[in-house]
Coordinates of N, CA and C in Angstrom, one line a residue:
X1 N 72.0 -20.6 0.7 CA 71.8 -22.3 2.0 C 70.6 -21.2 3.0
X2 N 69.6 -21.6 3.3 CA 69.3 -21.2 4.4 C 70.5 -20.4 5.8
X3 N 69.6 -19.3 6.5 CA 70.7 -19.1 8.2 C 70.7 -20.0 8.8
X4 N 69.8 -21.2 8.8 CA 69.8 -21.9 10.2 C 70.8 -22.5 9.4
X5 N 71.0 -23.5 8.4 CA 72.3 -24.7 7.6 C 73.8 -23.5 7.8
X6 N 73.7 -22.5 7.6 CA 75.2 -22.1 7.0 C 75.6 -21.4 7.9
X7 N 74.9 -21.5 9.0 CA 75.2 -21.7 10.8 C 75.4 -23.0 11.5
X8 N 75.0 -23.5 11.3 CA 75.1 -25.4 11.4 C 76.4 -25.7 10.5
X9 N 76.4 -25.4 9.5 CA 78.2 -25.5 8.6 C 78.6 -24.9 9.5
X10 N 78.6 -23.1 9.9 CA 80.0 -22.8 10.3 C 80.5 -23.3 11.4
X11 N 79.4 -23.7 13.0 CA 79.7 -24.5 13.9 C 80.0 -25.9 13.5
X12 N 79.9 -26.5 12.5 CA 80.2 -27.5 12.3 C 81.7 -28.2 12.1
X13 N 81.7 -27.2 10.6 CA 82.5 -27.8 9.8 C 83.4 -26.1 10.4
X14 N 83.4 -25.2 9.7 CA 84.6 -24.3 9.6 C 85.1 -23.8 11.1
X15 N 84.6 -23.8 12.0 CA 85.0 -23.5 14.0 C 86.2 -24.2 14.0
X16 N 85.5 -25.8 13.3 CA 86.1 -26.4 14.8 C 87.8 -26.6 14.4
X17 N 88.7 -26.0 13.0 CA 89.6 -26.4 12.5 C 90.0 -24.7 12.1
X18 N 89.9 -23.7 12.6 CA 90.3 -22.3 12.3 C 91.2 -22.0 12.0
X19 N 91.5 -21.2 11.6 CA 93.2 -20.9 11.5 C 93.9 -21.0 13.1
X20 N 92.9 -20.1 13.9 CA 93.2 -19.6 14.7 C 93.9 -20.6 16.0
X21 N 93.5 -22.1 15.6 CA 93.4 -22.9 16.2 C 94.1 -23.4 16.8
X22 N 94.8 -23.6 18.9 CA 95.8 -23.6 19.4 C 95.6 -25.2 19.9
X23 N 97.2 -25.8 19.3 CA 97.2 -27.2 19.6 C 96.7 -27.4 21.0
X24 N 96.1 -28.6 21.4 CA 96.3 -28.7 22.7 C 95.7 -30.1 23.4
X25 N 97.0 -30.8 23.9 CA 97.1 -32.0 24.0 C 96.8 -32.9 25.4
X26 N 96.1 -33.9 24.8 CA 95.6 -34.6 25.9 C 96.5 -35.8 26.3
X27 N 96.2 -35.8 27.7 CA 97.4 -36.4 29.2 C 97.4 -38.0 28.5
X28 N 95.8 -38.3 28.3 CA 95.7 -39.5 28.0 C 95.7 -40.2 27.2
X29 N 95.9 -39.7 26.4 CA 96.6 -40.1 25.1 C 98.0 -40.4 24.9
X30 N 99.0 -39.8 25.4 CA 100.4 -39.2 25.2 C 100.8 -40.8 25.7
X31 N 102.2 -41.2 25.2 CA 102.9 -42.3 26.4 C 103.8 -41.5 26.5
X32 N 104.5 -40.7 26.6 CA 105.2 -40.0 26.6 C 105.4 -37.9 26.6
X33 N 106.0 -37.3 27.5 CA 105.4 -35.8 27.8 C 106.3 -35.0 26.7
X34 N 105.1 -34.5 26.1 CA 105.0 -33.6 24.7 C 104.8 -32.0 24.9
X35 N 104.7 -31.6 23.9 CA 104.8 -30.2 24.0 C 104.3 -29.2 23.1
X36 N 103.3 -28.3 22.8 CA 102.7 -27.5 21.8 C 103.8 -27.0 21.2
X37 N 104.2 -25.9 20.8 CA 104.5 -24.8 20.4 C 105.4 -24.5 18.7
X38 N 105.3 -23.5 18.1 CA 105.2 -23.0 16.7 C 106.9 -23.7 16.9
X39 N 106.0 -23.7 15.1 CA 106.9 -24.5 14.2 C 107.4 -24.0 13.2
X40 N 109.0 -24.2 12.6 CA 109.5 -23.5 12.0 C 109.3 -24.5 10.3
X41 N 108.4 -25.3 10.8 CA 107.8 -26.2 9.0 C 106.2 -25.1 8.7
X42 N 105.4 -25.4 10.1 CA 104.4 -24.9 9.9 C 103.9 -24.4 11.2
X43 N 103.0 -23.3 11.0 CA 102.3 -23.0 12.1 C 102.6 -23.7 13.8
X44 N 102.1 -24.4 14.5 CA 101.8 -25.2 15.1 C 102.7 -26.8 15.0
X45 N 103.8 -26.8 16.0 CA 104.1 -27.9 16.2 C 103.9 -29.4 17.1
X46 N 104.5 -30.7 17.2 CA 104.5 -31.7 18.6 C 106.1 -31.6 18.8
X47 N 106.3 -31.3 20.0 CA 107.6 -31.9 19.8 C 107.7 -32.1 21.8
X48 N 109.3 -33.6 21.9 CA 109.4 -34.2 22.4 C 109.3 -33.4 23.8
X49 N 108.7 -33.8 24.9 CA 110.1 -33.1 26.1 C 110.6 -34.1 26.6
X50 N 111.3 -35.1 26.7 CA 111.4 -36.3 26.9 C 111.7 -36.8 25.7
X51 N 113.2 -37.5 26.3 CA 113.9 -38.8 24.6 C 112.9 -39.7 24.7
X52 N 112.4 -40.4 23.0 CA 111.7 -40.9 23.0 C 112.7 -42.7 22.6
X53 N 112.3 -43.0 22.9 CA 113.1 -44.9 22.9 C 112.3 -45.0 20.7
X54 N 113.1 -45.2 20.0 CA 112.4 -45.8 18.9 C 112.3 -47.1 18.5
X55 N 111.2 -47.1 18.1 CA 109.3 -48.2 17.9 C 108.3 -48.2 19.4
X56 N 108.5 -47.2 19.6 CA 107.7 -46.9 20.2 C 106.2 -46.2 20.7
X57 N 105.0 -46.3 20.6 CA 103.7 -45.7 20.7 C 104.1 -44.2 21.1
X58 N 103.8 -43.6 21.0 CA 104.2 -41.9 21.3 C 103.0 -41.2 21.8
X59 N 101.9 -40.9 20.5 CA 101.0 -40.9 20.8 C 99.9 -41.3 20.2
X60 N 98.3 -41.5 20.5 CA 96.7 -41.7 20.4 C 96.8 -40.5 19.1
X61 N 96.5 -41.0 17.4 CA 95.7 -40.0 16.8 C 93.9 -39.9 17.1
X62 N 93.6 -39.3 18.3 CA 92.5 -39.5 17.4 C 91.1 -38.4 17.5
X63 N 89.9 -38.2 17.5 CA 88.8 -37.7 16.5 C 87.0 -38.2 16.7
X64 N 86.9 -36.9 16.1 CA 85.6 -38.0 15.9 C 85.5 -38.7 14.8
X65 N 84.3 -40.4 14.1 CA 85.3 -41.4 13.8 C 83.4 -40.4 12.3
X66 N 84.0 -40.4 11.5 CA 82.8 -39.6 10.6 C 83.1 -40.4 9.4
X67 N 82.3 -40.4 8.3 CA 82.2 -41.1 7.4 C 82.8 -40.1 5.6
X68 N 82.9 -41.2 4.4 CA 83.6 -40.4 3.5 C 83.0 -39.3 3.2
X69 N 81.8 -39.4 2.8 CA 80.7 -37.7 2.9 C 81.1 -36.6 3.5
X70 N 81.3 -37.0 5.2 CA 82.4 -35.7 5.9 C 82.7 -35.0 5.5
X71 N 83.3 -36.5 5.5 CA 85.0 -36.0 5.5 C 85.1 -34.7 3.8
X72 N 84.4 -35.4 2.6 CA 84.2 -34.5 1.3 C 83.7 -33.0 2.3
X73 N 82.1 -33.5 2.7 CA 81.9 -31.8 3.5 C 82.5 -30.8 4.6
X74 N 83.6 -31.6 5.0 CA 84.3 -30.6 6.1 C 86.4 -30.3 5.4
X75 N 85.4 -31.1 4.2 CA 87.6 -30.6 3.3 C 87.3 -29.4 3.1
X76 N 85.8 -28.5 3.6 CA 85.6 -27.0 2.7 C 86.7 -25.8 3.5
X77 N 87.6 -26.5 5.0 CA 88.5 -26.1 6.0 C 89.4 -25.4 5.6
X78 N 89.2 -24.0 6.6 CA 90.9 -24.0 5.5 C 91.7 -24.6 6.8
X79 N 91.6 -25.5 7.4 CA 92.8 -26.5 7.9 C 92.0 -28.0 8.0
X80 N 92.8 -28.7 7.6 CA 91.9 -30.2 7.0 C 92.9 -31.3 8.3
X81 N 92.3 -31.8 9.0 CA 92.2 -32.9 10.3 C 91.9 -33.7 9.8
X82 N 92.4 -34.9 9.1 CA 91.5 -35.6 8.5 C 92.1 -37.1 8.2
X83 N 92.1 -37.7 9.1 CA 92.9 -39.2 9.2 C 92.2 -40.6 8.5
X84 N 92.4 -41.1 7.2 CA 91.8 -42.3 6.8 C 91.7 -43.6 7.8
X85 N 91.1 -44.1 8.1 CA 90.5 -45.4 9.5 C 90.4 -46.5 7.8
X86 N 90.0 -45.8 7.1 CA 89.5 -47.6 6.2 C 89.1 -46.6 4.9
X87 N 88.5 -47.5 4.0 CA 87.7 -46.8 3.7 C 86.8 -45.5 3.1
X88 N 86.2 -45.9 3.5 CA 84.4 -44.8 4.3 C 84.8 -44.8 5.2
X89 N 85.8 -44.3 6.0 CA 85.9 -44.1 7.2 C 87.1 -43.0 7.2
X90 N 87.1 -42.3 8.3 CA 88.5 -41.1 9.1 C 87.9 -40.9 10.0
X91 N 88.9 -40.5 11.1 CA 88.7 -39.5 12.5 C 89.1 -38.2 11.7
X92 N 88.1 -37.3 12.6 CA 88.5 -35.8 12.0 C 89.1 -35.6 13.7
X93 N 90.6 -35.4 13.3 CA 91.4 -34.4 14.8 C 91.0 -33.0 15.4
X94 N 90.2 -32.4 14.6 CA 89.4 -31.6 14.3 C 88.3 -31.0 16.0
X95 N 88.2 -31.9 15.9 CA 86.2 -32.5 16.9 C 86.8 -33.6 17.9
X96 N 87.1 -33.5 19.3 CA 87.9 -34.6 19.5 C 89.2 -35.0 19.6
X97 N 89.6 -34.1 19.2 CA 91.7 -34.8 19.3 C 92.2 -34.1 20.0
X98 N 93.8 -35.2 19.8 CA 94.4 -35.1 21.5 C 96.1 -34.6 20.8
X99 N 95.6 -34.1 20.6 CA 96.5 -32.7 19.8 C 97.7 -33.7 19.7
X100 N 97.6 -35.1 18.3 CA 98.7 -35.4 17.8 C 97.8 -34.7 15.9
X101 N 96.8 -34.4 15.7 CA 96.6 -34.0 14.4 C 97.4 -32.9 14.2
X102 N 98.7 -32.3 15.1 CA 99.0 -30.4 14.3 C 100.9 -31.7 14.5
X103 N 100.6 -32.6 14.3 CA 102.1 -33.3 14.4 C 102.1 -32.7 12.4
X104 N 103.3 -31.8 12.3 CA 103.6 -31.2 11.0 C 104.5 -32.6 10.0
X105 N 104.1 -32.3 8.3 CA 104.5 -33.6 7.2 C 106.3 -33.1 7.5
X106 N 107.0 -34.0 7.4 CA 108.1 -34.2 6.7 C 108.8 -35.7 5.8
X107 N 109.1 -35.0 4.8 CA 109.8 -36.5 3.9 C 110.4 -37.4 4.5
X108 N 111.0 -36.6 5.8 CA 112.4 -37.8 6.1 C 111.8 -37.8 7.4
X109 N 110.1 -38.2 7.9 CA 109.8 -38.7 9.1 C 110.8 -38.9 10.6
X110 N 110.1 -39.3 11.8 CA 109.9 -39.6 12.9 C 109.3 -40.4 13.6
X111 N 108.2 -40.4 12.7 CA 107.3 -41.4 13.3 C 106.4 -41.9 12.1
X112 N 105.3 -43.0 12.5 CA 105.2 -43.7 11.1 C 103.5 -44.3 11.7
X113 N 102.5 -44.2 11.3 CA 101.0 -44.4 11.6 C 100.9 -45.8 11.7
X114 N 100.3 -46.3 12.5 CA 100.4 -48.2 13.0 C 98.6 -47.8 13.3
X115 N 97.9 -48.6 12.4 CA 96.7 -48.7 12.9 C 95.8 -49.9 13.4
X116 N 95.5 -50.4 14.2 CA 95.7 -51.3 15.0 C 93.8 -51.2 15.9
X117 N 93.0 -52.0 15.8 CA 91.4 -51.9 15.6 C 90.8 -51.2 16.2
X118 N 90.8 -50.1 15.1 CA 90.2 -48.9 14.5 C 91.4 -48.1 15.1
X119 N 91.6 -47.6 16.1 CA 92.7 -46.6 17.0 C 94.1 -46.7 16.3
X120 N 94.3 -45.3 15.7 CA 95.6 -45.2 15.8 C 96.5 -45.0 16.5
X121 N 98.2 -44.9 16.2 CA 98.6 -45.0 16.7 C 100.3 -43.8 15.8
X122 N 100.8 -43.6 16.7 CA 102.3 -42.3 15.6 C 102.9 -43.1 16.6
X123 N 103.9 -43.7 15.8 CA 104.6 -44.5 16.4 C 106.3 -43.9 16.3
X124 N 107.4 -44.0 16.9 CA 108.3 -44.1 17.0 C 109.3 -44.9 15.7
X125 N 109.8 -44.1 14.6 CA 111.1 -45.2 14.2 C 112.5 -44.6 14.5
X126 N 112.1 -43.5 15.4 CA 114.5 -44.2 15.4 C 113.9 -43.3 16.9
X127 N 115.5 -43.4 17.8 CA 115.6 -42.5 18.3 C 115.1 -40.8 18.6
X128 N 114.5 -40.1 19.0 CA 113.9 -38.9 19.4 C 114.1 -38.7 20.1
X129 N 115.4 -37.6 20.0 CA 116.3 -36.5 21.6 C 114.7 -35.3 22.0
X130 N 114.8 -34.9 23.3 CA 114.6 -33.9 24.6 C 114.1 -32.9 22.7
X131 N 113.3 -32.7 22.7 CA 113.0 -30.7 22.4 C 112.9 -31.1 20.3
X132 N 112.8 -32.6 19.7 CA 112.7 -32.4 18.4 C 111.5 -32.2 18.3
X133 N 110.8 -31.7 16.7 CA 109.9 -31.8 16.8 C 109.3 -33.1 15.7
X134 N 108.2 -33.6 16.2 CA 107.5 -35.1 15.7 C 106.6 -34.8 14.5
X135 N 107.2 -35.9 13.7 CA 107.0 -35.5 12.3 C 106.8 -36.4 12.0
X136 N 106.0 -36.1 10.9 CA 105.4 -37.9 10.0 C 104.9 -37.0 7.9
X137 N 105.0 -38.5 7.9 CA 105.1 -38.5 6.2 C 103.5 -38.7 6.1
X138 N 102.8 -37.2 5.7 CA 101.7 -37.7 5.3 C 100.9 -38.6 4.7
X139 N 102.0 -38.6 3.0 CA 101.2 -39.6 1.9 C 100.3 -39.8 1.3
X140 N 100.0 -38.2 0.9 CA 98.8 -37.4 0.4 C 98.5 -38.0 -0.8
X141 N 97.5 -38.7 -1.5 CA 97.6 -38.8 -2.7 C 96.4 -38.1 -3.5
X142 N 96.2 -38.0 -5.0 CA 94.8 -36.7 -4.7 C 95.8 -36.4 -6.2
X143 N 94.9 -35.2 -7.1 CA 94.3 -34.6 -8.2 C 95.2 -33.3 -8.4
X144 N 95.6 -33.0 -7.2 CA 96.6 -31.2 -7.1 C 97.7 -32.3 -6.1
X145 N 98.6 -31.1 -6.7 CA 99.9 -31.7 -5.5 C 100.1 -30.3 -4.8
X146 N 100.8 -30.0 -2.9 CA 100.6 -30.0 -2.2 C 101.9 -29.8 -1.9
X147 N 102.2 -27.8 -1.9 CA 103.9 -28.0 -1.8 C 104.1 -28.7 -0.4
X148 N 105.7 -28.8 0.4 CA 106.0 -29.6 0.7 C 107.1 -27.7 1.3
X149 N 107.3 -27.9 2.9 CA 108.3 -26.4 3.9 C 108.6 -28.0 4.5
X150 N 109.0 -29.1 4.4 CA 109.7 -29.3 5.8 C 110.9 -29.3 5.8
X151 N 112.4 -29.0 4.9 CA 113.2 -28.2 4.6 C 114.1 -29.8 4.7
X152 N 113.9 -30.8 4.8 CA 114.5 -32.2 5.1 C 115.8 -31.9 3.8
X153 N 116.4 -33.0 3.6 CA 117.7 -33.5 3.2 C 116.5 -33.5 1.1
X154 N 116.7 -34.9 2.1 CA 115.4 -35.6 0.5 C 114.5 -34.7 0.3
X155 N 113.9 -33.8 0.3 CA 112.5 -33.4 0.6 C 112.4 -33.6 -1.0
X156 N 110.6 -34.4 -1.2 CA 110.6 -34.3 -2.5 C 109.6 -33.2 -3.3
X157 N 109.5 -32.2 -2.3 CA 108.9 -31.3 -2.5 C 107.4 -30.6 -2.6
X158 N 106.7 -32.4 -2.1 CA 105.3 -32.3 -2.2 C 104.3 -32.9 -1.0
X159 N 103.5 -32.8 -1.0 CA 103.0 -33.8 0.9 C 102.7 -35.2 -0.1
X160 N 102.5 -34.7 -1.7 CA 102.0 -35.4 -1.7 C 103.1 -36.4 -2.3
X161 N 102.2 -38.3 -2.1 CA 103.7 -39.6 -2.2 C 102.6 -40.3 -3.8
X162 N 101.7 -39.8 -3.9 CA 100.9 -40.1 -5.4 C 99.9 -39.6 -5.8
X163 N 99.7 -39.1 -7.0 CA 99.0 -38.8 -7.7 C 98.0 -39.6 -8.6
X164 N 97.0 -39.3 -8.4 CA 96.4 -40.4 -9.4 C 95.0 -38.6 -10.0

């Protein structure tokens, strides 16, 4: 790979999702007060700074809209924050993310994703107490199983919901 191509790859692909990236919450994407902090599940997490009622939009998942081909290219990162919006497009939360990209996986989540008009909203499944970590079931599919560390009583042991 030529020097300029390597520099561009590092700048565009590797750095935006480096392991040192710290969560930054964008107020305009939040419907409730949230805070970022260390998570017992994995690195960083997003926590409710106030009680959140059931069935409410909590935070919009934002990021750069990219093609399926670009998802493959950016999957070389050590941390991946892609959220599919269709068969051929995804949002990359590492670039222009709202902070929702730091919501950790759980096999017993308190959030569900709702896609409306090309926008992704994380919606509360139940009442979420102040101080509780926001959790989402990633429901990954793929050939390799990714171990789960959620610690839920009903943990299935992997982030994957389907292997194909």
